[in-house]
Amino acid sequence: MWFDAGQTVLYELVEFPSVSAVFKFHRTLSRKPKVRKLVRTLILPGRLGKRCPDKLSRTMIQIVDMLSENLEELHVASDVMYVSSTDVRMVLPIPVGAHPNLTALELFSTSYDTIALPNFEQLGLSNLKSLAFHGFTLQWERTYPYPILPHLESISFISCHLSSSIVSVLGAHPQLKRVTWRKSYVTPFVDLVGVSDVITARQGTITHLDIDRLKEDLTWLKTGTGIQHLVVGSALFSQLLDIQSYPPDLRTLVVRVPIYYILDMSNFETFAKSGVQNHLEQMTIEVCKHHNGLLQHKEQLIGLFGGGTMRFWVDDSRACRCMAPALAYTGELLHPVAKYGWKYIRRVMPKEKVDLFEWEWPAMKSKRDY
């Protein structure tokens, strides 16, 4: 009984610390079909700007195909699932109708090749509640009606280029409540000429908004009725130093400070003087714990915003990626490389294994001659 309970928890969320773990999990699913129904969330690995090796790509696709019964969340961090159509590449992460219980889908691209936004209803994904794109150039093929997802509550575009036709119908999803738009553009490349239209069209229904840099007129933001939770980047925050510039129903504000961005205390001092403590329930500053200015100014920030009824804290846990460990690999290749050298290993090892190793350890590719 304890074994069964532990197994259920173990396989509920599956992500891979190494390439070898992908192949081990594939073997487990093949040998123990009962495990397949336990997986609710699957996170497939990727590497920015580097195409997934064919052997790894085939294995991950087979894993997704085997998890058709109860999979609810799929996060694809590489371009392994994309196939070509006649003119533009299509995002086809899963076979038609194979995953009817999927409620969250997150896709990453390693290039900005034009991708056609798929018809998720035709793919049998009408139950999607959360949809996220990273690094895509997306267009809408007018040969089919734009799919309105009846249960979609959250949509995210991060580092994307979108056609204006897609933006114009984003607000048509009846349950949409959360919009995330970071480092994304509408073609032709004009900063965020469209998210404001979506918010304006959905007055009172969009409650969560996550945006970073804007160059357009920001007056629409303070008329955004219904927006209760707002996340802004440092650059945008520097343009909004008066609480009166924010949505009237705002309750929670998060200011995200990248590690490369100077922590300008004068901006926070000006914002504090605008009376933010009397308007918000909660304010958070997300900043990497290795940020040069954090230790110097953390106590000052708490002094500026810590008084009154508003809850305030500096969150230095979620934003940090500096010390993320490198992916571990089995000794199958790592030990021989240390013993014989990379040049020798490339000559004697099968190319598929060398490709996998270079994909997981990209620094080794620059040392292939040593």
Short mmCIF file of C-alpha atoms in Angstrom, two decimals:
data_model
loop_
_atom_site.label_atom_id
_atom_site.label_comp_id
_atom_site.label_asym_id
_atom_site.label_seq_id
_atom_site.Cartn_x
_atom_site.Cartn_y
_atom_site.Cartn_z
CA MET A 1 0.00 0.00 0.00
CA TRP A 2 2.79 2.42 0.91
CA PHE A 3 4.61 1.53 -2.28
CA ASP A 4 1.55 2.32 -4.40
CA ALA A 5 1.02 5.66 -2.63
CA GLY A 6 4.68 6.61 -3.03
CA GLN A 7 4.65 5.66 -6.69
CA THR A 8 1.61 7.87 -7.30
CA VAL A 9 3.39 10.90 -5.85
CA LEU A 10 6.68 10.09 -7.59
CA TYR A 11 5.21 10.07 -11.09
CA GLU A 12 2.63 12.85 -10.74
CA LEU A 13 5.11 15.46 -12.04
CA VAL A 14 7.94 14.27 -14.29
CA GLU A 15 10.93 16.38 -15.33
CA PHE A 16 14.41 15.30 -16.32
CA PRO A 17 17.69 16.27 -14.62
CA SER A 18 19.71 14.72 -17.45
CA VAL A 19 19.45 13.36 -20.97
CA SER A 20 19.96 9.83 -19.69
CA ALA A 21 16.87 10.24 -17.47
CA VAL A 22 14.71 10.72 -20.59
CA PHE A 23 15.72 7.33 -21.96
CA LYS A 24 15.32 5.66 -18.55
CA PHE A 25 11.79 7.05 -18.21
CA HIS A 26 10.96 5.86 -21.74
CA ARG A 27 12.04 2.33 -20.77
CA THR A 28 9.95 2.52 -17.59
CA LEU A 29 6.81 3.48 -19.55
CA SER A 30 7.45 0.67 -22.04
CA ARG A 31 7.94 -1.98 -19.37
CA LYS A 32 5.33 -0.76 -16.87
CA PRO A 33 2.24 0.56 -18.72
CA LYS A 34 0.43 1.14 -15.41
CA VAL A 35 2.81 4.04 -14.69
CA ARG A 36 1.45 5.98 -17.68
CA LYS A 37 -1.85 6.82 -16.00
CA LEU A 38 -0.05 8.32 -12.98
CA VAL A 39 1.65 11.17 -14.87
CA ARG A 40 -0.24 14.47 -14.65
CA THR A 41 2.52 16.95 -15.58
CA LEU A 42 5.37 16.39 -18.05
CA ILE A 43 8.26 18.84 -18.53
CA LEU A 44 10.46 18.06 -21.55
CA PRO A 45 13.99 19.55 -21.54
CA GLY A 46 15.44 21.97 -24.07
CA ARG A 47 18.44 24.16 -24.74
CA LEU A 48 18.09 27.73 -26.00
CA GLY A 49 19.23 28.16 -29.60
CA LYS A 50 20.25 24.51 -30.02
CA ARG A 51 18.14 22.02 -31.92
CA CYS A 52 17.28 18.80 -30.14
CA PRO A 53 19.26 15.73 -31.35
CA ASP A 54 17.16 13.34 -33.46
CA LYS A 55 17.45 10.40 -31.07
CA LEU A 56 16.31 12.49 -28.10
CA SER A 57 13.55 14.09 -30.14
CA ARG A 58 12.12 10.73 -31.21
CA THR A 59 12.20 9.44 -27.64
CA MET A 60 10.39 12.49 -26.22
CA ILE A 61 7.68 12.28 -28.88
CA GLN A 62 7.14 8.61 -28.00
CA ILE A 63 6.87 9.53 -24.31
CA VAL A 64 4.18 12.12 -25.05
CA ASP A 65 2.28 9.59 -27.18
CA MET A 66 2.35 7.04 -24.34
CA LEU A 67 0.91 9.52 -21.83
CA SER A 68 -2.41 10.09 -23.53
CA GLU A 69 -4.63 8.84 -20.71
CA ASN A 70 -4.40 11.36 -17.84
CA LEU A 71 -1.81 14.00 -18.83
CA GLU A 72 -3.01 17.46 -17.73
CA GLU A 73 0.05 19.71 -18.21
CA LEU A 74 2.67 19.55 -20.96
CA HIS A 75 5.72 21.84 -21.07
CA VAL A 76 7.86 21.43 -24.19
CA ALA A 77 11.17 23.31 -23.85
CA SER A 78 12.53 22.50 -27.32
CA ASP A 79 11.32 22.28 -30.91
CA VAL A 80 11.02 18.50 -30.89
CA MET A 81 7.29 18.52 -31.55
CA TYR A 82 7.09 20.75 -34.61
CA VAL A 83 6.55 19.42 -38.12
CA SER A 84 6.48 21.19 -41.48
CA SER A 85 3.41 21.91 -43.58
CA THR A 86 3.38 23.10 -47.16
CA ASP A 87 4.32 26.73 -46.56
CA VAL A 88 4.87 27.49 -42.86
CA ARG A 89 5.76 25.31 -39.91
CA MET A 90 2.89 24.14 -37.77
CA VAL A 91 2.90 23.68 -34.02
CA LEU A 92 1.66 20.13 -33.54
CA PRO A 93 2.76 19.10 -30.05
CA ILE A 94 0.47 16.06 -29.86
CA PRO A 95 -1.63 13.85 -32.16
CA VAL A 96 -5.21 14.91 -32.85
CA GLY A 97 -7.54 13.90 -30.02
CA ALA A 98 -4.84 12.04 -28.09
CA HIS A 99 -4.86 14.21 -24.96
CA PRO A 100 -8.43 15.33 -24.21
CA ASN A 101 -7.63 16.00 -20.53
CA LEU A 102 -4.82 18.47 -21.23
CA THR A 103 -5.50 21.78 -19.46
CA ALA A 104 -2.07 23.50 -19.66
CA LEU A 105 0.29 23.67 -22.64
CA GLU A 106 3.61 25.56 -22.68
CA LEU A 107 5.73 25.63 -25.84
CA PHE A 108 9.27 26.91 -26.43
CA SER A 109 10.98 27.52 -29.76
CA THR A 110 14.71 27.57 -30.52
CA SER A 111 14.27 29.84 -33.56
CA TYR A 112 12.06 32.62 -34.87
CA ASP A 113 10.88 30.72 -37.94
CA THR A 114 7.27 31.57 -38.74
CA ILE A 115 4.86 29.21 -37.02
CA ALA A 116 1.16 28.93 -37.78
CA LEU A 117 -1.03 29.11 -34.70
CA PRO A 118 -2.79 25.73 -34.59
CA ASN A 119 -6.49 25.17 -34.29
CA PHE A 120 -6.52 23.77 -30.78
CA GLU A 121 -10.17 22.75 -31.00
CA GLN A 122 -9.44 20.56 -34.02
CA LEU A 123 -6.55 19.01 -32.06
CA GLY A 124 -9.02 17.98 -29.38
CA LEU A 125 -7.71 20.52 -26.85
CA SER A 126 -10.89 22.42 -26.12
CA ASN A 127 -10.31 21.95 -22.36
CA LEU A 128 -7.15 24.09 -22.31
CA LYS A 129 -7.11 26.59 -19.45
CA SER A 130 -3.52 27.82 -19.79
CA LEU A 131 -1.53 28.41 -22.98
CA ALA A 132 2.03 29.82 -23.19
CA PHE A 133 4.42 30.53 -26.08
CA HIS A 134 8.14 31.33 -25.73
CA GLY A 135 10.31 32.55 -28.63
CA PHE A 136 7.87 32.12 -31.51
CA THR A 137 6.97 34.13 -34.59
CA LEU A 138 3.27 33.34 -34.75
CA GLN A 139 0.71 33.94 -37.45
CA TRP A 140 -2.89 32.93 -37.90
CA GLU A 141 -3.82 31.01 -41.04
CA ARG A 142 -7.09 32.51 -42.22
CA THR A 143 -8.00 29.26 -44.00
CA TYR A 144 -9.73 28.14 -40.79
CA PRO A 145 -11.72 30.07 -38.18
CA TYR A 146 -9.74 31.31 -35.20
CA PRO A 147 -10.27 28.77 -32.42
CA ILE A 148 -12.15 30.18 -29.46
CA LEU A 149 -11.23 28.12 -26.42
CA PRO A 150 -14.21 28.16 -24.04
CA HIS A 151 -12.20 27.39 -20.88
CA LEU A 152 -8.99 29.36 -21.55
CA GLU A 153 -8.15 31.49 -18.50
CA SER A 154 -4.47 32.34 -19.05
CA ILE A 155 -2.40 33.15 -22.15
CA SER A 156 1.31 34.07 -22.24
CA PHE A 157 3.61 35.41 -24.97
CA ILE A 158 7.26 35.69 -23.96
CA SER A 159 9.90 36.82 -26.49
CA CYS A 160 7.41 36.38 -29.33
CA HIS A 161 6.61 38.15 -32.58
CA LEU A 162 2.91 38.07 -33.45
CA SER A 163 0.84 39.08 -36.43
CA SER A 164 -1.77 41.73 -35.74
CA SER A 165 -4.50 39.25 -36.74
CA ILE A 166 -3.69 37.09 -33.72
CA VAL A 167 -3.70 39.99 -31.28
CA SER A 168 -7.00 41.28 -32.60
CA VAL A 169 -8.84 38.13 -31.53
CA LEU A 170 -7.04 37.38 -28.25
CA GLY A 171 -9.81 39.01 -26.31
CA ALA A 172 -12.44 36.72 -27.79
CA HIS A 173 -11.88 33.88 -25.32
CA PRO A 174 -14.83 34.19 -22.89
CA GLN A 175 -13.01 33.04 -19.70
CA LEU A 176 -9.68 34.85 -20.27
CA LYS A 177 -8.46 36.38 -17.00
CA ARG A 178 -4.62 36.37 -17.15
CA VAL A 179 -2.43 37.93 -19.84
CA THR A 180 1.37 37.74 -19.80
CA TRP A 181 3.29 39.78 -22.38
CA ARG A 182 7.06 40.01 -21.96
CA LYS A 183 9.59 41.08 -24.60
CA SER A 184 6.99 40.46 -27.30
CA TYR A 185 6.08 42.49 -30.36
CA VAL A 186 3.38 42.81 -32.94
CA THR A 187 4.62 42.82 -36.54
CA PRO A 188 5.60 45.18 -37.98
CA PHE A 189 7.88 45.52 -34.95
CA VAL A 190 6.13 48.11 -32.82
CA ASP A 191 6.19 47.69 -29.04
CA LEU A 192 2.95 46.24 -27.75
CA VAL A 193 0.41 47.85 -30.00
CA GLY A 194 -2.32 45.40 -29.14
CA VAL A 195 -2.32 44.24 -25.55
CA SER A 196 -3.90 47.55 -24.55
CA ASP A 197 -6.65 46.85 -27.09
CA VAL A 198 -7.26 43.42 -25.55
CA ILE A 199 -7.47 44.90 -22.05
CA THR A 200 -9.74 47.70 -23.20
CA ALA A 201 -12.04 45.29 -25.00
CA ARG A 202 -12.25 43.03 -21.94
CA GLN A 203 -12.87 45.70 -19.29
CA GLY A 204 -13.67 44.07 -15.98
CA THR A 205 -12.73 40.49 -16.93
CA ILE A 206 -8.90 40.60 -17.13
CA THR A 207 -7.77 40.36 -13.48
CA HIS A 208 -4.06 39.43 -13.84
CA LEU A 209 -1.61 41.28 -16.09
CA ASP A 210 2.14 40.62 -16.45
CA ILE A 211 4.00 43.05 -18.75
CA ASP A 212 7.52 44.44 -19.01
CA ARG A 213 8.57 47.12 -21.50
CA LEU A 214 6.19 49.48 -23.30
CA LYS A 215 6.83 52.53 -25.44
CA GLU A 216 3.28 53.41 -26.22
CA ASP A 217 0.97 55.75 -24.33
CA LEU A 218 0.30 54.20 -20.92
CA THR A 219 -2.86 56.09 -20.06
CA TRP A 220 -4.96 52.99 -20.88
CA LEU A 221 -3.45 51.20 -17.87
CA LYS A 222 -5.04 53.47 -15.27
CA THR A 223 -8.45 52.87 -16.82
CA GLY A 224 -8.05 49.07 -16.74
CA THR A 225 -11.08 48.27 -14.62
CA GLY A 226 -10.90 44.82 -13.07
CA ILE A 227 -7.12 44.41 -13.03
CA GLN A 228 -6.32 43.30 -9.48
CA HIS A 229 -2.85 41.74 -9.88
CA LEU A 230 -0.10 43.41 -11.90
CA VAL A 231 3.50 42.33 -12.59
CA VAL A 232 5.79 44.89 -14.24
CA GLY A 233 9.44 44.96 -15.25
CA SER A 234 11.86 47.56 -13.93
CA ALA A 235 11.86 49.61 -17.13
CA LEU A 236 8.08 49.89 -17.13
CA PHE A 237 7.99 50.64 -13.41
CA SER A 238 10.28 53.64 -14.01
CA GLN A 239 7.46 55.11 -16.17
CA LEU A 240 4.79 54.49 -13.53
CA LEU A 241 6.00 56.19 -10.36
CA ASP A 242 2.60 57.52 -9.28
CA ILE A 243 0.03 55.16 -7.82
CA GLN A 244 -2.63 57.09 -9.75
CA SER A 245 -1.11 55.71 -12.98
CA TYR A 246 -2.17 52.19 -12.02
CA PRO A 247 -5.52 50.40 -12.47
CA PRO A 248 -8.12 51.59 -9.96
CA ASP A 249 -8.92 48.07 -8.71
CA LEU A 250 -5.29 47.03 -8.23
CA ARG A 251 -4.60 45.05 -5.05
CA THR A 252 -1.23 43.35 -5.70
CA LEU A 253 1.86 44.76 -7.44
CA VAL A 254 5.05 42.86 -8.29
CA VAL A 255 8.11 44.70 -9.61
CA ARG A 256 10.58 42.35 -11.30
CA VAL A 257 14.21 43.58 -11.25
CA PRO A 258 16.62 41.70 -13.60
CA ILE A 259 20.15 41.11 -12.34
CA TYR A 260 21.59 43.37 -15.06
CA TYR A 261 19.28 46.28 -14.12
CA ILE A 262 20.47 48.97 -11.72
CA LEU A 263 18.35 49.11 -8.56
CA ASP A 264 17.42 52.80 -8.77
CA MET A 265 16.33 53.79 -5.28
CA SER A 266 15.12 57.21 -6.42
CA ASN A 267 12.30 55.51 -8.37
CA PHE A 268 11.16 53.57 -5.32
CA GLU A 269 11.36 56.69 -3.13
CA THR A 270 9.19 58.64 -5.58
CA PHE A 271 6.68 55.80 -5.75
CA ALA A 272 6.49 55.53 -1.95
CA LYS A 273 5.68 59.24 -1.70
CA SER A 274 2.66 58.79 -3.99
CA GLY A 275 0.81 57.01 -1.18
CA VAL A 276 1.03 53.44 -2.42
CA GLN A 277 0.70 52.06 1.13
CA ASN A 278 -2.87 53.32 1.31
CA HIS A 279 -3.92 51.85 -2.04
CA LEU A 280 -2.44 48.34 -2.27
CA GLU A 281 -2.85 45.22 -0.16
CA GLN A 282 0.49 43.75 -1.18
CA MET A 283 3.69 44.76 -2.98
CA THR A 284 6.62 42.53 -3.86
CA ILE A 285 10.01 43.26 -5.44
CA GLU A 286 11.40 40.19 -7.22
CA VAL A 287 15.17 40.43 -7.50
CA CYS A 288 18.04 37.96 -7.76
CA LYS A 289 19.80 37.42 -4.44
CA HIS A 290 23.10 38.00 -6.25
CA HIS A 291 22.06 41.45 -7.47
CA ASN A 292 24.77 43.95 -6.51
CA GLY A 293 22.31 46.46 -5.10
CA LEU A 294 20.10 44.09 -3.12
CA LEU A 295 22.18 43.79 0.05
CA GLN A 296 22.93 47.49 -0.04
CA HIS A 297 19.32 48.63 -0.35
CA LYS A 298 17.14 45.80 1.04
CA GLU A 299 16.67 47.38 4.46
CA GLN A 300 16.00 50.76 2.86
CA LEU A 301 13.28 49.25 0.68
CA ILE A 302 11.66 47.64 3.71
CA GLY A 303 11.78 51.01 5.46
CA LEU A 304 10.08 52.74 2.50
CA PHE A 305 7.20 50.30 2.07
CA GLY A 306 7.08 48.25 5.26
CA GLY A 307 4.84 50.56 7.26
CA GLY A 308 1.06 50.71 7.20
CA THR A 309 -1.42 47.98 6.30
CA MET A 310 0.20 47.03 2.98
CA ARG A 311 2.16 43.76 3.07
CA PHE A 312 5.63 44.20 1.55
CA TRP A 313 8.64 41.98 1.02
CA VAL A 314 11.67 41.53 -1.21
CA ASP A 315 11.52 38.12 -2.88
CA ASP A 316 15.04 36.97 -3.74
CA SER A 317 14.20 33.31 -4.29
CA ARG A 318 12.08 32.97 -7.44
CA ALA A 319 14.06 35.33 -9.67
CA CYS A 320 17.52 33.75 -9.20
CA ARG A 321 18.95 31.58 -11.95
CA CYS A 322 22.64 32.30 -11.36
CA MET A 323 23.45 29.20 -9.36
CA ALA A 324 21.26 26.72 -11.25
CA PRO A 325 23.24 23.50 -11.44
CA ALA A 326 24.43 22.23 -14.80
CA LEU A 327 22.62 19.15 -16.03
CA ALA A 328 24.21 16.00 -14.68
CA TYR A 329 25.16 13.24 -17.05
CA THR A 330 25.98 9.60 -16.40
CA GLY A 331 29.58 8.47 -16.32
CA GLU A 332 29.08 6.78 -19.68
CA LEU A 333 30.66 9.76 -21.46
CA LEU A 334 31.83 12.13 -18.74
CA HIS A 335 34.44 9.78 -17.24
CA PRO A 336 35.94 8.76 -20.63
CA VAL A 337 36.21 12.41 -21.65
CA ALA A 338 38.19 13.17 -18.50
CA LYS A 339 40.39 10.13 -19.02
CA TYR A 340 41.07 10.16 -22.78
CA GLY A 341 40.18 13.67 -23.96
CA TRP A 342 37.31 14.98 -26.11
CA LYS A 343 39.10 14.64 -29.46
CA TYR A 344 39.61 10.90 -28.91
CA ILE A 345 36.03 10.34 -27.70
CA ARG A 346 34.60 11.98 -30.83
CA ARG A 347 36.48 9.48 -32.99
CA VAL A 348 35.46 6.31 -31.15
CA MET A 349 31.93 7.01 -29.83
CA PRO A 350 28.77 6.71 -32.00
CA LYS A 351 27.69 10.07 -33.44
CA GLU A 352 24.25 9.90 -31.78
CA LYS A 353 25.86 9.73 -28.33
CA VAL A 354 28.29 12.54 -29.15
CA ASP A 355 25.37 14.74 -30.33
CA LEU A 356 23.49 14.08 -27.08
CA PHE A 357 26.54 14.91 -25.00
CA GLU A 358 27.25 18.16 -26.86
CA TRP A 359 23.61 19.17 -26.56
CA GLU A 360 23.67 18.67 -22.79
CA TRP A 361 27.20 20.05 -22.31
CA PRO A 362 27.54 22.79 -24.97
CA ALA A 363 30.84 24.03 -23.55
CA MET A 364 32.44 20.77 -24.70
CA LYS A 365 31.67 21.55 -28.33
CA SER A 366 34.11 24.48 -28.24
CA LYS A 367 36.78 22.12 -26.89
CA ARG A 368 36.36 19.39 -29.46
CA ASP A 369 39.90 19.90 -30.78
CA TYR A 370 41.56 19.44 -27.40
#
